[in-house]
Short mmCIF file of C-alpha atoms in Angstrom, two decimals:
data_model
loop_
_atom_site.label_atom_id
_atom_site.label_comp_id
_atom_site.label_asym_id
_atom_site.label_seq_id
_atom_site.Cartn_x
_atom_site.Cartn_y
_atom_site.Cartn_z
CA MET X 1 -84.82 5.01 16.74
CA LYS X 2 -82.28 7.62 17.84
CA SER X 3 -81.18 8.18 21.30
CA SER X 4 -82.96 11.35 21.60
CA GLU X 5 -86.38 9.70 20.64
CA PHE X 6 -85.63 6.87 23.03
CA LYS X 7 -85.07 9.42 25.82
CA LEU X 8 -88.36 10.99 25.03
CA LEU X 9 -90.23 7.70 25.10
CA VAL X 10 -88.74 6.01 28.05
CA MET X 11 -87.18 8.53 30.45
CA PRO X 12 -90.50 9.82 31.66
CA TYR X 13 -90.97 6.52 33.47
CA SER X 14 -87.70 6.44 35.33
CA ASP X 15 -89.07 7.55 38.77
CA ARG X 16 -91.82 4.96 38.57
CA ILE X 17 -89.37 2.28 37.49
CA TYR X 18 -86.95 3.14 40.26
CA ARG X 19 -89.59 3.29 43.02
CA MET X 20 -90.81 -0.08 41.96
CA ALA X 21 -87.34 -1.53 41.94
CA TYR X 22 -86.62 0.01 45.20
CA ARG X 23 -89.75 -1.42 46.72
CA LEU X 24 -88.96 -4.80 45.66
CA MET X 25 -85.28 -4.92 46.16
CA GLU X 26 -85.19 -2.72 49.44
CA ASN X 27 -81.73 -1.54 48.40
CA ARG X 28 -80.87 1.59 46.77
CA GLU X 29 -77.82 0.30 44.82
CA GLU X 30 -79.70 -2.81 43.51
CA ALA X 31 -82.64 -0.75 42.64
CA GLU X 32 -80.33 1.43 40.55
CA ASP X 33 -78.75 -1.61 38.93
CA VAL X 34 -82.25 -2.87 37.97
CA VAL X 35 -83.17 0.38 36.40
CA GLN X 36 -80.05 0.43 34.40
CA GLU X 37 -80.65 -3.13 33.17
CA VAL X 38 -84.23 -2.13 32.25
CA TYR X 39 -82.85 0.60 30.08
CA LEU X 40 -80.33 -1.64 28.45
CA LYS X 41 -83.23 -4.16 27.65
CA LEU X 42 -85.46 -1.39 26.24
CA TRP X 43 -82.54 0.11 24.10
CA ALA X 44 -81.95 -3.39 22.71
CA MET X 45 -85.70 -3.48 21.79
CA ARG X 46 -85.82 0.12 20.41
CA LYS X 47 -86.92 -0.92 17.01
CA GLU X 48 -89.98 -2.74 18.37
CA LEU X 49 -90.91 -0.16 20.96
CA PRO X 50 -93.19 1.77 18.65
CA SER X 51 -95.38 -1.31 18.16
CA TYR X 52 -96.14 -1.48 21.85
CA ARG X 53 -99.30 0.08 23.07
CA SER X 54 -97.86 1.25 26.39
CA ILE X 55 -94.09 1.53 26.80
CA GLU X 56 -94.68 2.25 30.49
CA ALA X 57 -96.36 -1.12 31.04
CA LEU X 58 -93.43 -2.86 29.17
CA ALA X 59 -90.96 -1.02 31.34
CA VAL X 60 -92.86 -1.83 34.54
CA ARG X 61 -93.13 -5.59 33.44
CA ILE X 62 -89.42 -5.86 32.66
CA THR X 63 -88.52 -4.07 35.94
CA ARG X 64 -90.78 -6.44 37.94
CA ASN X 65 -89.45 -9.62 36.21
CA LEU X 66 -85.81 -8.47 36.80
CA CYS X 67 -86.43 -7.80 40.43
CA LEU X 68 -88.11 -11.21 40.87
CA ASP X 69 -85.39 -12.96 39.12
CA LEU X 70 -82.76 -11.34 41.44
CA LEU X 71 -84.70 -12.08 44.47
CA ARG X 72 -85.08 -15.74 43.54
CA LYS X 73 -81.25 -15.99 42.93
CA ARG X 74 -80.70 -14.23 46.21
CA LYS X 75 -83.04 -16.81 47.96
CA THR X 76 -81.34 -19.81 46.33
CA GLY X 77 -77.81 -18.59 46.98
CA ARG X 78 -76.66 -18.35 43.39
#
């Protein structure tokens, strides 16, 4: 998958991903970092993306999991 195809498939969800990350993290910088990490994970999975029924659902799930992991680390002081 080329970067242009990736942008067409994934970029339309950037607002939703950011809003979700911001709602969970309650911090603009952390939410932006999460979004960037989501894109890195999706880029690493780019060859498998066409096999997913909903890339949006995948992106939302990755966002949620990353945020929850960061919040757990914050809570435990790691």
